Coordinates of C-alpha atoms in Angstrom, one line a residue:
M93 CA 0.0 0.0 0.0
T94 CA 2.8 2.4 0.7
S95 CA 4.7 1.7 -2.5
Q96 CA 3.8 3.7 -5.6
Q97 CA 2.5 1.9 -8.7
N98 CA 4.8 1.6 -11.7
P99 CA 4.1 4.1 -14.6
G100 CA 1.5 2.7 -17.0
S101 CA -0.3 0.5 -14.4
E102 CA -3.8 1.0 -13.3
P103 CA -4.3 3.4 -10.3
A104 CA -4.1 1.5 -7.0
A105 CA -7.0 3.5 -5.5
Q106 CA -9.4 1.7 -7.8
D107 CA -8.7 -1.6 -6.2
M108 CA -8.7 -0.3 -2.6
S109 CA -11.6 -0.8 -0.2
P110 CA -13.0 2.2 1.8
E111 CA -11.3 0.9 4.9
E112 CA -7.9 0.8 3.2
I113 CA -8.3 4.3 1.8
Q114 CA -9.2 5.5 5.3
A115 CA -6.1 3.8 6.7
V116 CA -3.9 5.7 4.1
I117 CA -5.5 9.0 5.2
D118 CA -4.9 8.2 8.9
R119 CA -1.3 7.5 8.2
I120 CA -0.8 10.7 6.3
L121 CA -2.3 12.6 9.3
A122 CA 0.2 10.8 11.6
K123 CA -2.5 8.9 13.6
D124 CA -2.0 5.5 15.1
V125 CA -3.1 2.7 12.8
P126 CA -4.1 -0.7 14.2
A127 CA -1.8 -3.5 13.2
R128 CA -2.9 -5.7 10.4
N129 CA -2.5 -9.5 10.5
A130 CA -1.4 -9.7 6.9
A131 CA 0.1 -6.6 5.2
P132 CA -0.3 -6.5 1.4
V133 CA 2.5 -7.6 -0.9
N134 CA 3.4 -5.3 -3.7
G135 CA 4.1 -6.6 -7.2
D136 CA 7.9 -6.2 -6.9
G137 CA 8.1 -8.2 -3.6
S138 CA 8.1 -5.2 -1.3
R139 CA 5.7 -5.2 1.6
A140 CA 4.4 -2.4 3.9
V141 CA 4.7 -3.0 7.6
F142 CA 2.1 -1.7 9.9
G143 CA 1.5 -1.6 13.6
K144 CA 3.4 -1.0 16.8
A145 CA 6.7 -2.7 17.2
Q146 CA 6.4 -6.3 18.5
A147 CA 9.7 -6.0 20.3
I148 CA 8.0 -3.9 23.0
S149 CA 6.0 -5.9 25.4
R150 CA 2.2 -5.3 25.6
L151 CA 1.8 -6.0 29.3
D152 CA -0.7 -3.9 31.2
E153 CA 1.6 -3.4 34.2
E154 CA 5.2 -2.4 33.6
H155 CA 6.4 -2.9 37.2
S156 CA 5.8 -5.3 40.1
L157 CA 6.0 -4.7 43.8
F158 CA 9.6 -6.0 43.8
D159 CA 10.8 -3.2 41.5
G160 CA 10.8 -0.6 44.2
D161 CA 10.2 3.2 43.8
Q162 CA 11.9 3.4 40.4
Q163 CA 13.2 6.9 41.0
D164 CA 15.8 6.6 38.3
L165 CA 13.0 6.0 35.8
E166 CA 11.2 9.1 36.9
E167 CA 14.4 11.1 36.4
R168 CA 14.8 9.6 32.9
R169 CA 11.2 10.5 32.0
A170 CA 11.4 14.0 33.4
L171 CA 12.4 15.4 30.0
R172 CA 10.1 13.9 27.4
R173 CA 9.9 14.5 23.7
T174 CA 6.7 16.2 22.7
A175 CA 4.7 15.3 19.6
G176 CA 3.5 18.0 17.3
L177 CA 6.2 20.6 18.1
S178 CA 8.3 21.9 15.3
T179 CA 11.9 22.8 15.7
E180 CA 11.9 25.2 12.8
L181 CA 10.8 28.5 14.5
E182 CA 10.0 31.6 12.5
D183 CA 11.4 33.8 15.3
V184 CA 14.9 32.7 16.1
T185 CA 14.9 34.6 19.4
E186 CA 12.7 31.8 20.8
V187 CA 15.3 29.1 20.2
E188 CA 16.1 29.0 24.0
Y189 CA 12.5 27.9 24.7
R190 CA 12.3 25.3 22.0
Q191 CA 11.5 21.8 23.3
L192 CA 12.6 18.4 22.0
R193 CA 10.5 17.2 19.1
L194 CA 9.6 13.7 18.2
E195 CA 11.4 12.8 14.9
R196 CA 9.0 11.4 12.3
V197 CA 10.7 8.4 10.7
V198 CA 10.1 5.9 7.9
L199 CA 11.7 2.5 8.1
A200 CA 13.3 0.6 5.2
G201 CA 14.7 -2.9 5.1
L202 CA 15.7 -5.6 2.7
W203 CA 14.5 -9.2 2.7
T204 CA 17.6 -11.0 1.3
E205 CA 17.4 -14.4 3.1
G206 CA 15.2 -16.3 5.5
T207 CA 11.5 -16.1 5.6
L208 CA 9.3 -13.0 5.2
A209 CA 8.3 -13.3 8.9
D210 CA 12.0 -13.0 9.8
A211 CA 12.3 -9.8 7.7
E212 CA 9.1 -8.3 9.2
N213 CA 10.2 -9.1 12.8
S214 CA 13.5 -7.4 12.1
L215 CA 11.8 -4.3 10.9
R216 CA 9.4 -4.3 13.9
E217 CA 12.4 -4.5 16.1
L218 CA 13.9 -1.5 14.3
A219 CA 10.6 0.3 15.0
A220 CA 11.0 -0.5 18.7
L221 CA 14.5 0.9 18.6
A222 CA 13.3 4.0 16.9
E223 CA 10.5 4.5 19.5
T224 CA 13.0 4.0 22.3
A225 CA 15.3 6.6 20.8
G226 CA 12.4 9.1 21.0
S227 CA 10.9 9.1 17.5
E228 CA 7.5 8.5 15.9
V229 CA 7.4 5.7 13.4
L230 CA 5.0 6.6 10.5
D231 CA 5.6 3.8 8.0
G232 CA 7.8 0.9 7.1
L233 CA 8.8 -0.9 3.9
V234 CA 10.4 -4.3 3.3
Q235 CA 11.8 -5.0 -0.2
R236 CA 12.6 -8.4 -1.6
R237 CA 16.1 -8.2 -3.1
A238 CA 19.0 -10.7 -3.6
K239 CA 21.6 -8.3 -2.3
P240 CA 21.8 -4.6 -1.4
D241 CA 22.5 -2.1 -4.1
P242 CA 26.1 -0.7 -3.8
G243 CA 25.0 2.8 -4.5
T244 CA 21.8 3.4 -2.7
F245 CA 21.2 0.1 -0.7
L246 CA 17.6 -0.1 -2.1
G247 CA 18.2 0.7 -5.7
S248 CA 17.4 3.9 -7.5
G249 CA 13.8 3.0 -8.4
K250 CA 12.9 1.9 -4.9
A251 CA 14.7 4.9 -3.5
L252 CA 12.4 7.1 -5.5
E253 CA 9.4 5.3 -4.2
L254 CA 10.7 5.8 -0.7
K255 CA 11.1 9.5 -1.4
D256 CA 7.3 9.6 -2.3
I257 CA 6.5 7.9 1.0
V258 CA 8.6 10.4 2.9
M259 CA 6.9 13.3 1.2
S260 CA 3.4 11.9 1.7
T261 CA 3.9 11.1 5.4
G262 CA 5.8 14.3 6.2
A263 CA 8.7 12.3 7.7
D264 CA 12.1 13.9 8.4
T265 CA 14.2 10.8 8.8
V266 CA 14.7 7.5 7.1
V267 CA 16.1 4.6 9.2
V268 CA 17.6 1.7 7.3
D269 CA 17.6 -1.8 8.9
A270 CA 21.3 -2.5 8.2
E271 CA 24.7 -0.9 8.5
L272 CA 25.1 1.4 5.5
A273 CA 28.4 2.1 3.8
P274 CA 29.2 5.9 3.7
S275 CA 28.6 6.0 0.0
Q276 CA 25.2 4.2 0.3
R277 CA 24.0 6.6 3.0
R278 CA 25.1 9.6 0.9
G279 CA 23.5 8.2 -2.2
L280 CA 20.2 7.5 -0.5
E281 CA 20.1 11.0 1.2
D282 CA 20.7 12.6 -2.2
I283 CA 17.5 10.9 -3.5
V284 CA 15.1 11.0 -0.5
K285 CA 16.2 14.6 0.5
V286 CA 16.0 13.9 4.3
K287 CA 18.4 12.6 6.9
V288 CA 19.2 8.9 6.6
I289 CA 20.7 6.8 9.5
D290 CA 21.3 3.1 9.8
R291 CA 20.6 0.6 12.5
T292 CA 24.1 1.0 14.1
A293 CA 23.7 4.7 14.5
L294 CA 20.3 4.3 16.0
I295 CA 21.6 1.8 18.6
L296 CA 24.5 4.1 19.5
D297 CA 22.1 6.9 20.0
I298 CA 20.0 4.9 22.5
F299 CA 23.2 3.9 24.4
A300 CA 24.2 7.6 24.5
Q301 CA 20.8 8.5 26.1
H302 CA 20.8 5.7 28.7
A303 CA 24.5 5.7 29.8
K304 CA 24.8 7.0 33.4
S305 CA 28.0 5.9 34.9
R306 CA 31.4 7.4 34.0
E307 CA 32.6 4.1 32.6
G308 CA 29.4 3.6 30.6
K309 CA 29.6 7.1 29.1
A310 CA 33.2 6.6 28.1
Q311 CA 32.4 3.3 26.5
V312 CA 29.5 4.7 24.5
E313 CA 31.5 7.7 23.3
L314 CA 34.4 5.5 22.2
A315 CA 31.9 3.3 20.2
Q316 CA 30.4 6.4 18.6
L317 CA 33.7 7.8 17.6
E318 CA 34.8 4.5 16.1
Y319 CA 31.6 4.5 14.0
L320 CA 31.9 8.2 13.0
L321 CA 35.6 8.1 12.0
P322 CA 35.2 6.5 8.5
R323 CA 31.9 8.4 7.9
L324 CA 33.1 12.0 8.3
R325 CA 31.8 14.3 5.7
G326 CA 33.0 17.8 4.6
W327 CA 30.6 20.6 4.2
G328 CA 31.2 23.3 1.5
E329 CA 34.3 25.4 1.8
S330 CA 35.5 23.5 5.0
M331 CA 36.8 20.8 2.6
S332 CA 38.9 23.3 0.5
R333 CA 42.6 23.5 0.8
Q334 CA 44.4 26.7 1.7
A335 CA 45.6 28.5 -1.3
G336 CA 48.0 31.5 -1.8
G337 CA 47.6 34.4 -4.2
Q338 CA 44.6 34.4 -6.4
V339 CA 44.3 30.7 -6.7
G340 CA 40.8 29.6 -7.3
G341 CA 39.6 33.2 -7.1
A342 CA 39.9 33.0 -3.3
G343 CA 42.2 35.9 -2.9
A344 CA 43.4 34.6 0.4
G345 CA 46.8 36.3 0.0
M346 CA 49.6 36.2 2.6
G347 CA 49.5 33.9 5.5
S348 CA 47.6 31.2 3.6
R349 CA 50.3 29.9 1.2
G350 CA 51.5 26.3 1.4
P351 CA 49.9 22.9 0.8
G352 CA 47.4 23.4 3.6
E353 CA 45.3 20.8 5.3
T354 CA 41.6 20.0 4.9
K355 CA 39.2 20.5 7.7
I356 CA 38.2 16.8 7.5
E357 CA 41.8 15.8 8.2
L358 CA 41.9 18.0 11.3
D359 CA 38.6 16.4 12.5
R360 CA 40.0 12.9 11.9
R361 CA 43.1 13.7 13.9
R362 CA 41.1 15.2 16.7
I363 CA 38.8 12.1 16.8
R364 CA 41.8 9.7 17.0
T365 CA 43.3 11.8 19.8
R366 CA 40.0 11.6 21.7
M367 CA 39.7 7.9 21.1
A368 CA 43.2 7.3 22.5
K369 CA 42.3 9.2 25.6
L370 CA 39.0 7.3 26.1
R371 CA 40.9 4.0 25.7
R372 CA 43.3 5.1 28.4
E373 CA 40.4 6.1 30.7
I374 CA 38.6 2.8 30.2
A375 CA 41.8 0.9 30.8
A376 CA 42.3 2.8 34.1
M377 CA 38.8 1.9 35.2
K378 CA 39.3 -1.8 34.5
P379 CA 41.4 -2.6 37.6
A380 CA 38.6 -1.5 40.0
R381 CA 36.3 -4.0 38.4
E382 CA 38.9 -6.7 38.3
T383 CA 39.8 -6.0 42.0
K384 CA 36.1 -6.6 43.0
R385 CA 36.0 -9.7 40.9
A386 CA 39.3 -11.0 42.5
N387 CA 37.9 -10.4 46.0
R388 CA 34.9 -12.6 45.2
R389 CA 37.2 -15.3 43.7
R390 CA 39.5 -15.1 46.7
N391 CA 36.5 -15.5 49.1
A392 CA 35.2 -18.3 46.8
V393 CA 31.9 -16.5 46.3
P394 CA 30.0 -18.1 43.3
S395 CA 28.9 -15.6 40.7
V396 CA 25.8 -15.8 38.5
A397 CA 25.4 -13.5 35.5
I398 CA 21.9 -12.6 34.2
A399 CA 22.3 -12.1 30.4
G400 CA 20.0 -12.2 27.4
Y401 CA 18.3 -10.2 24.7
T402 CA 17.3 -6.6 25.4
N403 CA 13.9 -6.1 27.0
A404 CA 13.7 -9.8 27.9
G405 CA 13.2 -8.9 31.6
K406 CA 16.7 -9.2 33.1
S407 CA 16.4 -6.3 35.5
S408 CA 12.9 -7.3 36.5
L409 CA 14.3 -10.8 37.3
L410 CA 17.1 -9.3 39.4
N411 CA 14.6 -7.2 41.4
R412 CA 12.5 -10.3 42.0
L413 CA 15.4 -12.4 43.2
T414 CA 17.2 -9.7 45.3
D415 CA 14.9 -6.7 45.8
A416 CA 17.7 -4.6 44.1
G417 CA 15.3 -1.9 42.9
V418 CA 17.2 -1.3 39.7
L419 CA 15.6 0.6 36.8
V420 CA 13.0 -1.3 34.9
E421 CA 11.4 0.1 31.7
N422 CA 9.4 -1.4 28.8
A423 CA 12.0 -0.2 26.3
L424 CA 15.1 -1.6 24.5
F425 CA 18.5 -1.1 26.3
A426 CA 16.8 0.5 29.3
T427 CA 19.8 -0.5 31.5
L428 CA 23.4 -0.4 30.4
D429 CA 25.5 -0.3 33.6
P430 CA 26.0 -3.7 35.3
T431 CA 24.5 -4.2 38.8
V432 CA 25.9 -6.8 41.2
R433 CA 23.9 -7.9 44.3
K434 CA 24.7 -10.5 47.0
T435 CA 22.1 -13.1 47.9
E436 CA 22.0 -16.7 49.2
T437 CA 20.4 -20.0 48.6
A438 CA 17.7 -21.5 50.8
D439 CA 20.4 -23.5 52.8
G440 CA 22.5 -20.3 53.4
L441 CA 25.1 -20.5 50.6
G442 CA 26.0 -17.0 49.4
Y443 CA 26.4 -16.0 45.7
T444 CA 26.3 -12.9 43.6
L445 CA 23.8 -12.0 40.9
A446 CA 25.0 -9.6 38.1
D447 CA 22.7 -7.8 35.7
T448 CA 24.4 -7.1 32.3
V449 CA 23.7 -5.1 29.2
G450 CA 21.2 -6.5 26.8
F451 CA 22.1 -7.9 23.4
V452 CA 20.3 -7.5 20.0
R453 CA 20.6 -8.9 16.5
S454 CA 23.6 -7.5 14.7
L455 CA 25.0 -5.8 17.8
P456 CA 27.5 -3.2 16.5
T457 CA 31.0 -4.5 16.8
Q458 CA 32.0 -1.1 18.2
L459 CA 29.8 -1.7 21.2
V460 CA 31.1 -5.2 21.7
E461 CA 34.7 -3.9 21.8
A462 CA 33.8 -0.8 23.9
F463 CA 31.8 -2.9 26.5
R464 CA 34.2 -5.8 26.5
S465 CA 35.3 -5.0 30.1
T466 CA 31.6 -5.1 31.2
L467 CA 30.9 -8.2 29.2
E468 CA 33.8 -10.0 31.0
E469 CA 31.4 -10.2 33.9
V470 CA 29.5 -12.9 31.9
A471 CA 32.7 -14.7 30.8
D472 CA 34.0 -14.9 34.4
S473 CA 30.8 -16.1 36.0
D474 CA 30.2 -19.6 37.3
L475 CA 26.7 -19.7 35.9
I476 CA 24.7 -17.8 33.2
L477 CA 21.0 -17.2 33.5
H478 CA 20.1 -16.7 29.8
V479 CA 16.8 -14.8 29.9
V480 CA 14.5 -15.3 26.9
D481 CA 11.3 -13.4 26.2
V482 CA 8.9 -16.2 25.2
S483 CA 6.2 -13.7 24.3
H484 CA 8.4 -12.4 21.5
P485 CA 7.6 -13.5 17.9
D486 CA 11.0 -15.0 17.4
P487 CA 12.5 -16.3 20.7
E488 CA 14.8 -18.8 18.9
G489 CA 16.3 -15.9 17.0
Q490 CA 16.9 -14.1 20.3
I491 CA 18.7 -17.2 21.7
A492 CA 20.9 -17.4 18.6
A493 CA 21.8 -13.7 18.7
V494 CA 22.8 -13.8 22.4
R495 CA 24.9 -17.0 22.0
S496 CA 26.8 -15.4 19.1
V497 CA 27.8 -12.6 21.5
F498 CA 28.7 -15.2 24.1
A499 CA 31.1 -16.7 21.6
E500 CA 32.7 -13.3 21.0
V501 CA 33.5 -12.8 24.7
D502 CA 34.5 -16.4 25.3
A503 CA 31.5 -17.2 27.5
R504 CA 30.2 -20.3 25.7
K505 CA 32.1 -22.6 28.2
V506 CA 30.2 -21.2 31.2
P507 CA 27.2 -23.4 32.3
E508 CA 23.9 -21.9 31.1
I509 CA 20.3 -22.1 32.3
I510 CA 17.6 -20.9 29.8
V511 CA 15.1 -18.8 31.7
L512 CA 11.9 -18.6 29.7
N513 CA 10.5 -15.3 31.0
K514 CA 7.1 -13.6 30.5
A515 CA 5.4 -17.0 30.5
D516 CA 2.2 -15.2 31.7
A517 CA 2.0 -13.4 28.3
A518 CA 3.3 -16.2 26.0
D519 CA 1.6 -18.7 23.8
P520 CA 1.7 -22.1 25.6
F521 CA 2.7 -23.8 22.4
V522 CA 5.7 -21.6 22.0
V523 CA 6.7 -22.3 25.6
E524 CA 6.4 -26.0 25.0
R525 CA 8.4 -25.8 21.8
L526 CA 11.3 -24.1 23.6
K527 CA 11.1 -26.5 26.5
Q528 CA 11.6 -29.4 24.0
R529 CA 14.5 -27.6 22.3
E530 CA 16.4 -26.4 25.5
P531 CA 16.8 -29.3 27.9
R532 CA 18.1 -27.1 30.8
H533 CA 15.3 -24.6 31.2
V534 CA 13.1 -22.9 33.8
V535 CA 9.7 -21.3 32.9
V536 CA 9.2 -18.1 34.9
S537 CA 7.4 -14.8 35.0
A538 CA 9.3 -12.0 36.8
R539 CA 6.1 -9.9 36.9
T540 CA 3.9 -12.5 38.6
G541 CA 6.5 -14.6 40.4
Q542 CA 5.5 -17.8 38.5
G543 CA 8.4 -20.3 38.5
I544 CA 10.7 -18.3 40.8
P545 CA 11.0 -21.1 43.4
E546 CA 12.0 -23.5 40.7
L547 CA 14.6 -21.0 39.4
L548 CA 16.1 -20.6 42.8
K549 CA 16.4 -24.3 43.2
A550 CA 18.1 -24.7 39.8
I551 CA 20.6 -21.9 40.8
S552 CA 21.3 -23.6 44.1
E553 CA 22.0 -26.9 42.3
S554 CA 24.2 -25.4 39.6
I555 CA 26.6 -23.1 41.4
P556 CA 29.9 -24.4 42.8
R557 CA 29.4 -25.7 46.4
P558 CA 31.9 -26.5 49.2
S559 CA 33.6 -29.8 48.4
V560 CA 35.7 -30.5 51.5
K561 CA 34.0 -32.4 54.3
M562 CA 35.4 -32.0 57.8
E563 CA 34.4 -33.1 61.3
L564 CA 35.6 -30.5 63.8
L565 CA 35.8 -30.1 67.5
V566 CA 35.9 -26.4 68.2
P567 CA 36.7 -25.2 71.8
Y568 CA 34.0 -23.0 73.3
H569 CA 36.5 -20.1 73.6
R570 CA 36.8 -20.1 69.8
G571 CA 33.3 -19.1 69.1
D572 CA 34.7 -16.9 66.3
L573 CA 35.2 -20.0 64.2
I574 CA 31.7 -21.2 64.6
S575 CA 30.5 -17.7 63.7
K576 CA 32.8 -17.8 60.6
L577 CA 31.2 -21.1 59.6
H578 CA 27.8 -19.5 59.7
D579 CA 28.9 -16.3 57.9
S580 CA 31.1 -17.8 55.2
D581 CA 30.3 -20.0 52.3
A582 CA 30.1 -23.2 54.3
E583 CA 27.4 -25.9 54.7
I584 CA 26.8 -27.0 58.3
L585 CA 25.6 -30.6 58.2
S586 CA 25.4 -31.1 62.0
L587 CA 26.2 -29.1 65.1
D588 CA 26.4 -30.7 68.6
H589 CA 27.5 -29.2 71.9
E590 CA 29.7 -31.5 73.9
E591 CA 31.8 -31.2 77.1
G592 CA 35.0 -30.5 75.2
G593 CA 33.5 -28.0 72.8
T594 CA 31.3 -27.8 69.7
R595 CA 31.3 -30.7 67.4
A596 CA 30.5 -29.7 63.8
V597 CA 30.3 -31.7 60.6
V598 CA 30.7 -29.2 57.7
M599 CA 31.4 -28.8 54.0
V600 CA 33.8 -26.0 53.4
R601 CA 35.9 -24.7 50.5
E602 CA 39.6 -25.4 50.2
G603 CA 40.8 -22.0 51.5
L604 CA 38.8 -22.3 54.7
A605 CA 39.7 -26.0 55.2
A606 CA 43.4 -25.1 55.6
E607 CA 42.5 -22.7 58.4
L608 CA 40.4 -25.3 60.2
E609 CA 42.9 -28.3 60.0
S610 CA 44.1 -27.9 63.6
F611 CA 40.5 -28.4 64.9
I612 CA 39.9 -31.7 63.1
S613 CA 38.4 -34.3 65.5
N614 CA 40.2 -37.6 65.7
D615 CA 37.5 -39.4 67.6

């Protein structure tokens, strides 16, 4: 419906029903349009995509009682983008009072492999990313094509049709569901006459909005600069070399002779200098994280990492298990900075739970490299809780995307439990299908608490436990050792008070066993 008919064909309006004509009018007026179950396929294989992004959950309640006051979320939402406001003011003196505006975007993607459902799910995920970044999605188009066009990504004919869609909807940005080469982006912008960004730039923008910690901001800035460096563009005379005398009619005269240096070269050198400084800062922050990790290893505290696709419910699960009260939002990449909390099993064995950054399909390599120090939390853990949103249209695709990132950070060797989250909103047949596919799984709902006891039991059975069994006779004046057995990661199998002291049968780790050797009972 959104694609224009080829010249010489019959007008499409003659074959449209009154409902379809009204839907076109509603989209032009930038109103919300209900999602259709089956979008029409155009003659060339392209397909319009309607409806709200399926990557955003449709739950009525965003938070549970375990999520706390969510003050960080209120702070994030204090400055909201406003629909209907224009940034082009007639009176430039009012620029200080201008508010943020919702960008109006049109999505474009290629269907080169896989099924049509895969292509549409990818574009709906792009719509969710665009909404998270603070824009208003007006329309979307999927084109069937063997491979991207090297000049304009979509091809000149389809790019002209995209231009007509942009003009009819009043959009000011086109978002492409791929990483564009600099020449492709420039060629597409020359045709559609509005700003064009790709999927990578959109994800980097979301990360820049949500980063809060000093390390997170430095990591995001480094990723943005790595993305920007090969895509710098000159504007007008800023690209011209210095010239002496009357060369080129410039009349620059004295003080400007010599080979000169282009503005873009200065920008590139400045970016490289800034990137080197950021790498040094991130490297300086790494020892603090490694020290904390080394302390946990020295004390033999088992570590469990919560990882998974973005918006799968990782932070909600952490809040449910530990009452951490970290930020929870129904948006992609809501939390970037890792959060570590201490908790214990039902029999008193302590361990840590770490919430990590979410993953996504085609996660930009710049982000994987910049966040490598954060992702090491997953690789160094004793157990991974791989959270999967079973209410998503393609949960298997989520699992594959996350495991590909695990492979990049050398985390595939870590034991893994598949946590099928959002079971209260999922299709039971999809849940059963995933249960058959993943033998080590737990079905839960972080919002309602379904399956949480089973998950805690699975964690307790999977984390490393004390392996050295000792029978001790501790004198009564060494009550500090009994206290240590209660406080440390030890399992007390039996405890009896006798005339000569306290007899204890315990399971301890090797480090503590060496300290307790002198109190071994020989009876």
